[in-house]
Short mmCIF file of C-alpha atoms in Angstrom, two decimals:
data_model
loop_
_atom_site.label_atom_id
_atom_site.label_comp_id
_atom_site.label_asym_id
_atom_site.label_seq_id
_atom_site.Cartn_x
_atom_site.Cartn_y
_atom_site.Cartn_z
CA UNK G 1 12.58 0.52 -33.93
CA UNK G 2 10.34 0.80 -30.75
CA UNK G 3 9.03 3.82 -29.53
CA UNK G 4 11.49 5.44 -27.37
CA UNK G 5 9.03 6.27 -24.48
CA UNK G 6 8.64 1.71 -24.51
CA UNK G 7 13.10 1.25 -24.16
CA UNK G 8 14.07 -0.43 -21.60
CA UNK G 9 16.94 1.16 -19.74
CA UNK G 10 18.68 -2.53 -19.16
CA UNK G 11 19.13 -4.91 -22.19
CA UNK G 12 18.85 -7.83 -19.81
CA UNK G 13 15.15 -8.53 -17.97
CA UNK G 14 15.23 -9.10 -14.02
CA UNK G 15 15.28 -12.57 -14.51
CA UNK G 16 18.09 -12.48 -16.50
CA UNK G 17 16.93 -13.66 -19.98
CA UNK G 18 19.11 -12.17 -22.97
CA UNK G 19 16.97 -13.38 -25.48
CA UNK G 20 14.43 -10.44 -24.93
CA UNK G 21 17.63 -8.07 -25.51
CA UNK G 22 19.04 -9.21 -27.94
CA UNK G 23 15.64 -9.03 -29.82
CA UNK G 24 15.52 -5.98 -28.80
CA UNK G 25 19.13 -5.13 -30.58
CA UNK G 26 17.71 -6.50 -33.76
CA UNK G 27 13.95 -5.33 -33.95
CA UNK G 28 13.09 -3.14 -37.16
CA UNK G 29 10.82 -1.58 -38.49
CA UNK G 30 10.78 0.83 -41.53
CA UNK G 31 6.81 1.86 -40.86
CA UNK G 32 6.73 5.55 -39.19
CA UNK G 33 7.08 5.12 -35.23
CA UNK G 34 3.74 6.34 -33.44
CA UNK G 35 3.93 9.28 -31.30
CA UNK G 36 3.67 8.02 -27.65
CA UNK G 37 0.15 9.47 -25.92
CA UNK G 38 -0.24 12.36 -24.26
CA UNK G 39 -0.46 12.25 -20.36
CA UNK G 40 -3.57 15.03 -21.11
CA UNK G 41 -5.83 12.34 -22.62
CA UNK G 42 -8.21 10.43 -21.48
CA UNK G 43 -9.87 6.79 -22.11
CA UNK G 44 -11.16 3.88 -21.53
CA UNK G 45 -10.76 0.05 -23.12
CA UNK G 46 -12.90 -2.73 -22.61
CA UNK G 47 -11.15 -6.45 -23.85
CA UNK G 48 -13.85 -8.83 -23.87
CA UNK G 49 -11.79 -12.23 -24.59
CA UNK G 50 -9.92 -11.43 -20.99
CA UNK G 51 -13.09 -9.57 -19.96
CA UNK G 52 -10.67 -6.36 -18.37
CA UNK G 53 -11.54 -2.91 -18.36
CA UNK G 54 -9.11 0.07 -18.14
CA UNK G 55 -9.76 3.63 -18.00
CA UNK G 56 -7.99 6.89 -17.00
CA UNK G 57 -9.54 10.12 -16.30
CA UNK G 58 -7.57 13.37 -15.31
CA UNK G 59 -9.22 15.81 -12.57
CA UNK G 60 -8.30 18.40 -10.96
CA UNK G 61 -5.09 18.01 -11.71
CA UNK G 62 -4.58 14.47 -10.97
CA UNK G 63 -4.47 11.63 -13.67
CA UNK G 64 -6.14 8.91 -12.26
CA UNK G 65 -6.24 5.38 -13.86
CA UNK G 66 -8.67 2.31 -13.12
CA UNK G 67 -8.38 -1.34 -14.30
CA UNK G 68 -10.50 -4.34 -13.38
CA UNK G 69 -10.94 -7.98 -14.47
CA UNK G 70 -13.69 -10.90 -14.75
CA UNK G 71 -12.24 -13.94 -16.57
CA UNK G 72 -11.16 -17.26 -15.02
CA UNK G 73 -9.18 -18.92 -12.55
CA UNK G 74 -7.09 -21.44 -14.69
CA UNK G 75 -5.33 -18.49 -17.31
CA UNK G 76 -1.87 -18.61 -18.42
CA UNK G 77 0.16 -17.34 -15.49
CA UNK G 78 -2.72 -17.77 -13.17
CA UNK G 79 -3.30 -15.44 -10.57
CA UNK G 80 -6.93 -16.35 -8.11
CA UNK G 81 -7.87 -12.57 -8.94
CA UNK G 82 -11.68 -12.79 -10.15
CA UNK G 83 -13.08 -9.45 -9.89
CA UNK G 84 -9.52 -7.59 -8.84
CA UNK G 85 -8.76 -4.59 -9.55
CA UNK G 86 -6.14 -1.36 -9.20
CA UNK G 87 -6.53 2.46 -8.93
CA UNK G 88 -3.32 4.55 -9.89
CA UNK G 89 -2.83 8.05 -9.12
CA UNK G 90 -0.36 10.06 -11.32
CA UNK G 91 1.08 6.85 -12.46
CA UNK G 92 1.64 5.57 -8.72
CA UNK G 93 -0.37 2.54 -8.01
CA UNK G 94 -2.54 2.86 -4.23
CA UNK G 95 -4.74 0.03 -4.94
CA UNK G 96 -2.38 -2.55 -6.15
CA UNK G 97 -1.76 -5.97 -7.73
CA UNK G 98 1.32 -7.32 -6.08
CA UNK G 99 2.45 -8.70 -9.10
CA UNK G 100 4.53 -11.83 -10.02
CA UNK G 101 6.71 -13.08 -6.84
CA UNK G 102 9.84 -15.04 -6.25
CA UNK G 103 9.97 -18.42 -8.13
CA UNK G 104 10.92 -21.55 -6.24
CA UNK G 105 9.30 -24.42 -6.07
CA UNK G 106 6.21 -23.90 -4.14
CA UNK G 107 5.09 -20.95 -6.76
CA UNK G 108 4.80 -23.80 -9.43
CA UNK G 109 3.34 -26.73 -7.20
CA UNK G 110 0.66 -27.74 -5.70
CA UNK G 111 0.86 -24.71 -2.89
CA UNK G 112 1.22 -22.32 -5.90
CA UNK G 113 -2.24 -20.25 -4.58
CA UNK G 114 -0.85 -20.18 -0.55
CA UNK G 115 1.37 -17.57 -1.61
CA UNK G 116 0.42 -13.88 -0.92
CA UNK G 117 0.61 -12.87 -4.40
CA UNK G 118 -0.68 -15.57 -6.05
CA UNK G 119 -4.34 -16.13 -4.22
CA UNK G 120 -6.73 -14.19 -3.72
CA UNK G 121 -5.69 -13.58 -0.40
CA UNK G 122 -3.14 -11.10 -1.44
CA UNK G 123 -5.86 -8.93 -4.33
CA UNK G 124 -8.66 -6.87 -3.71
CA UNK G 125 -11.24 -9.28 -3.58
CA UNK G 126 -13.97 -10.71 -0.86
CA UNK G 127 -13.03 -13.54 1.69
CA UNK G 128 -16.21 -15.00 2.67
CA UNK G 129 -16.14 -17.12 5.73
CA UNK G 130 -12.00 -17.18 5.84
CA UNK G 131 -11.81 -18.76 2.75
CA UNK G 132 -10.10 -17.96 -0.48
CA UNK G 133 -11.15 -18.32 -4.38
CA UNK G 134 -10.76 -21.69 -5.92
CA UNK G 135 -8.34 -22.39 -9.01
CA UNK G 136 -10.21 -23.93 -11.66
CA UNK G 137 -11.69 -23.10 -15.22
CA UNK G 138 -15.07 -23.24 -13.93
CA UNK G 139 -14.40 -20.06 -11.28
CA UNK G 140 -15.29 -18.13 -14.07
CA UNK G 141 -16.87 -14.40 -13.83
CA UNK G 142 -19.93 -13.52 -16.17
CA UNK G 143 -20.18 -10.28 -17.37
CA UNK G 144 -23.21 -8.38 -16.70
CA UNK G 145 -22.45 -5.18 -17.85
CA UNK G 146 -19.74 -3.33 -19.41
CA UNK G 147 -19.58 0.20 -20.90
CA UNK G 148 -17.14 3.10 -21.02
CA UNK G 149 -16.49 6.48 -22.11
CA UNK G 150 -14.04 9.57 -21.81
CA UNK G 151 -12.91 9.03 -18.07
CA UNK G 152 -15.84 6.87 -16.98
CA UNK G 153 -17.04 3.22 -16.77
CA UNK G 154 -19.59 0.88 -15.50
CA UNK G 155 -18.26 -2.85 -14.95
CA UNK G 156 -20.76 -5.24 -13.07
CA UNK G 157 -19.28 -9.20 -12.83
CA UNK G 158 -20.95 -12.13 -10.85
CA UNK G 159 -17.90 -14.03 -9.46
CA UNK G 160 -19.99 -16.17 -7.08
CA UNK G 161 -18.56 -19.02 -9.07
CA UNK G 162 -15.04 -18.47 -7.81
CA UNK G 163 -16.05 -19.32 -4.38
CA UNK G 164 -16.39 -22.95 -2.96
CA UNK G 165 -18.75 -21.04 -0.17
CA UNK G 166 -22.12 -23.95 0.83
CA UNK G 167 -25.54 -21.49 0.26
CA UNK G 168 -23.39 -18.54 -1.70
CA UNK G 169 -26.11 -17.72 -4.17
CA UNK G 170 -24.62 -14.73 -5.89
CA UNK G 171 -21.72 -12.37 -5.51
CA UNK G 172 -22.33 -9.11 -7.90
CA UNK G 173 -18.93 -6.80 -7.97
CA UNK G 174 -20.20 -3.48 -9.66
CA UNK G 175 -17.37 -0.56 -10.63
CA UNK G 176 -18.23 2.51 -11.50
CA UNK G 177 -15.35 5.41 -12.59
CA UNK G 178 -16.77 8.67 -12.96
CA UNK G 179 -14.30 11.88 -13.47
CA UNK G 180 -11.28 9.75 -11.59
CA UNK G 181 -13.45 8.73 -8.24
CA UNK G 182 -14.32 5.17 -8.57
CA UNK G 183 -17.21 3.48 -6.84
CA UNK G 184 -17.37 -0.35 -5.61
CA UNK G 185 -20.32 -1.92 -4.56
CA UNK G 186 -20.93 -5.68 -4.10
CA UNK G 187 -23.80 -7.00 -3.26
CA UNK G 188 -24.07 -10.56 -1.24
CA UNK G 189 -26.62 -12.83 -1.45
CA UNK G 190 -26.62 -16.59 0.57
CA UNK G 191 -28.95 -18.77 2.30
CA UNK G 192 -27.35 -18.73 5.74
CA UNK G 193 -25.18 -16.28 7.25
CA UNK G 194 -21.72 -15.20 5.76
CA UNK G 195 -18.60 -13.71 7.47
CA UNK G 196 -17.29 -11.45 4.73
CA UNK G 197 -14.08 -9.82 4.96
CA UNK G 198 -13.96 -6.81 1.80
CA UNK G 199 -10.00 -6.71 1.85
CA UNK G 200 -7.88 -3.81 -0.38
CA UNK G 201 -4.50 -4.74 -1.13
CA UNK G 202 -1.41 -1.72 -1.55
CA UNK G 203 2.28 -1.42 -1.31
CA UNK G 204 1.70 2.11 0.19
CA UNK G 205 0.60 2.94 4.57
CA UNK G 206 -3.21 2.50 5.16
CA UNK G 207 -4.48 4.73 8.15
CA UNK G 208 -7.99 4.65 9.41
CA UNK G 209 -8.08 8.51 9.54
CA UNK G 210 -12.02 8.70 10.96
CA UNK G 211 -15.23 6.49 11.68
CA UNK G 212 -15.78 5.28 7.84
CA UNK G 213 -12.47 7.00 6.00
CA UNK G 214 -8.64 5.53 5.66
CA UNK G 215 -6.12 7.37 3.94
CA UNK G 216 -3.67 5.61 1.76
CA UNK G 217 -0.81 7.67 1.34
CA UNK G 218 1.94 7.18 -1.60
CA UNK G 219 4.89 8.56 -1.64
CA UNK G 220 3.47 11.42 -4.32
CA UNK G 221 -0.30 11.16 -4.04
CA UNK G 222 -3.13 9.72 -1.72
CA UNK G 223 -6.59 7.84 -2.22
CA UNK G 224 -9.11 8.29 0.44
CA UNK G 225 -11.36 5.86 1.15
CA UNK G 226 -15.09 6.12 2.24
CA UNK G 227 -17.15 3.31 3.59
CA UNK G 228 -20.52 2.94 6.27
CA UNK G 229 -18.60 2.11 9.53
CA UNK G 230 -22.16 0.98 11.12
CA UNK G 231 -22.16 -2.14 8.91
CA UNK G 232 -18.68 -2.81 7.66
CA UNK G 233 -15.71 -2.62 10.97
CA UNK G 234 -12.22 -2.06 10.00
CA UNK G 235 -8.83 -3.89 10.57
CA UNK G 236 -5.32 -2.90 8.71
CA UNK G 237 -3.12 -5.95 8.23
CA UNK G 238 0.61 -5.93 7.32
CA UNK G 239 2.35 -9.17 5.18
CA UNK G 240 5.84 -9.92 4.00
CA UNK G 241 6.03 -10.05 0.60
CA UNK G 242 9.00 -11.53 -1.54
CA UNK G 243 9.69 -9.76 -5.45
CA UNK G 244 10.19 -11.68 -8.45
CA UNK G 245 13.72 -10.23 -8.20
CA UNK G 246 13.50 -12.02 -4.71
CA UNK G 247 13.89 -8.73 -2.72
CA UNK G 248 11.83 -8.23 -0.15
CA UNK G 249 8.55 -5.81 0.46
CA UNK G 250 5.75 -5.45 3.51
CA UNK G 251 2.62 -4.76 1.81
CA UNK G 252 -0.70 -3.57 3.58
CA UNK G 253 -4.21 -4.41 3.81
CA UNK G 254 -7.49 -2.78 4.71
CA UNK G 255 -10.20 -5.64 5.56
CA UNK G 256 -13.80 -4.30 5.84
CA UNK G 257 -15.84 -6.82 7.66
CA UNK G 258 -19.31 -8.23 8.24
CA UNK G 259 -21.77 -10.64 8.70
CA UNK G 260 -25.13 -11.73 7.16
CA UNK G 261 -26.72 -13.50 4.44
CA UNK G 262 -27.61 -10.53 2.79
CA UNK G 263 -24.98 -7.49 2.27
CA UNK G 264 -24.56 -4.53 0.46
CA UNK G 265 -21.74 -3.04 0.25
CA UNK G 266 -20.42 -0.03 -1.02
CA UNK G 267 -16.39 1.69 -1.05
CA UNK G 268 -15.59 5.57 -2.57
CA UNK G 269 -12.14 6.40 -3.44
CA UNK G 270 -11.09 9.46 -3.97
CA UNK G 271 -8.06 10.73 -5.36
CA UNK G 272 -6.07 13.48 -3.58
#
């Protein structure tokens, strides 16, 4: 049988499939069950076929998990999400991925990636001059680096190909998770200006609390953030968002934003 700490409390999905329960009902197995991990450990995972890193870290008292991905814009299930990523505190995500949303029509036709959810417009990911990341095979990240260790990793992607930008020469995204704070810095290079919008998705209140810090407060922890408020000039943004189970949600954004055809940019979050 499954692992009790994997059960599902209802036999029937949201969507309301049996089929997954009543596999459920009738999934054996006579090898030993695994016992689940402890909430003291710590790790990190790097799956180069989807090109994703996860890690978790726990400090000072805190257990702090960090996932990011590279791969492509055409996968099964296809979000526009090149270079997105999500930072958890005690198991409550503040940097978020929205997730699947309501099905209807437009989620599988051709306005699929208007949807909040679904492009890029709704993940933690550069605009660059008001536009969005393209659906295709070819918006493909490459992988410059990827390493990890006990509660730290270094992740560095070029997703330059995901924008349809004229005169975008390169787009590096580099992560770095050291001892549960997690460092972002993406660097911008084109041959003509750029308006760039850095944009951080969460389900949870964002408050600019000072000149270069906002505060996004969960309902049992809080990330700070920390960015240089002489290059970068902040705006909070609030969007209706409709579940999968077609409930509904307002979700919040932080959008960081500049102009030039070089940028550097760098973003600290800090668990609290």
């Amino acid at each position: 049988m499954l692992p009790e700490h994997l059960l599902d409390t209802e036999p029937v999905d949201r969507l309301g499939r049996w089929g997954p329960g009543l596999r459920d009902m009738v999934w054996a197995n006579e090898l030993p069950v695994p016992a689940p991990a402890s909430a003291e450990s710590e790790g990190g995972t790097y799956f180069p076929d989807a090109q994703w890193m996860t890690v978790r870290s726990r400090t000072a008292g805190r257990e702090v998990g960090f996932a990011a991905k590279g791969g492509h814009n055409e996968e099964p299930h296809n979000h526009n999400d090149l270079g997105s990523f999500v930072v958890a505190v005690d198991g409550e995500p503040l940097l978020a991925e929205l997730g699947a949303g309501f099905y209807n029509g437009q989620y599988f036709g051709p306005d699929r990636y208007d949807i909040l959810c679904t492009g890029s417009q709704g993940h933690s990911v550069p605009l660059l001059n008001g536009t969005v990341q393209r659906a295709s095979r070819e918006a493909a990240a490459e992988v410059l680096a990827a390493e990890n260790a006990p509660g730290r990793a270094l992740f560095r992607i070029d997703i330059s190909a995901a924008h349809p930008v004229a005169g975008l020469t390169s787009l590096v995204r580099e992560f770095t998770f050291t001892d549960g704070v997690l460092t972002l810095r993406d660097r911008f290079e084109a041959e003509a200006p750029l308006d760039i919008t850095e944009r951080f998705m969460s389900f949870a209140p964002i408050e600019v609390t000072a000149p270069g810090e906002a505060l996004i407060q969960g309902e049992t922890a809080a990330l700070r953030l920390y960015y240089d408020v002489t290059a970068w000039q902040p705006r909070l943004n609030h969007y209706p968002h409709v579940r999968q189970d077609a409930t509904g949600t307002t979700v919040h954004s932080l959008d960081l934003r500049h102009t030039g055809a070089t940028a550097h940019f760098e973003l600290r979050a800090h668990p609290e």
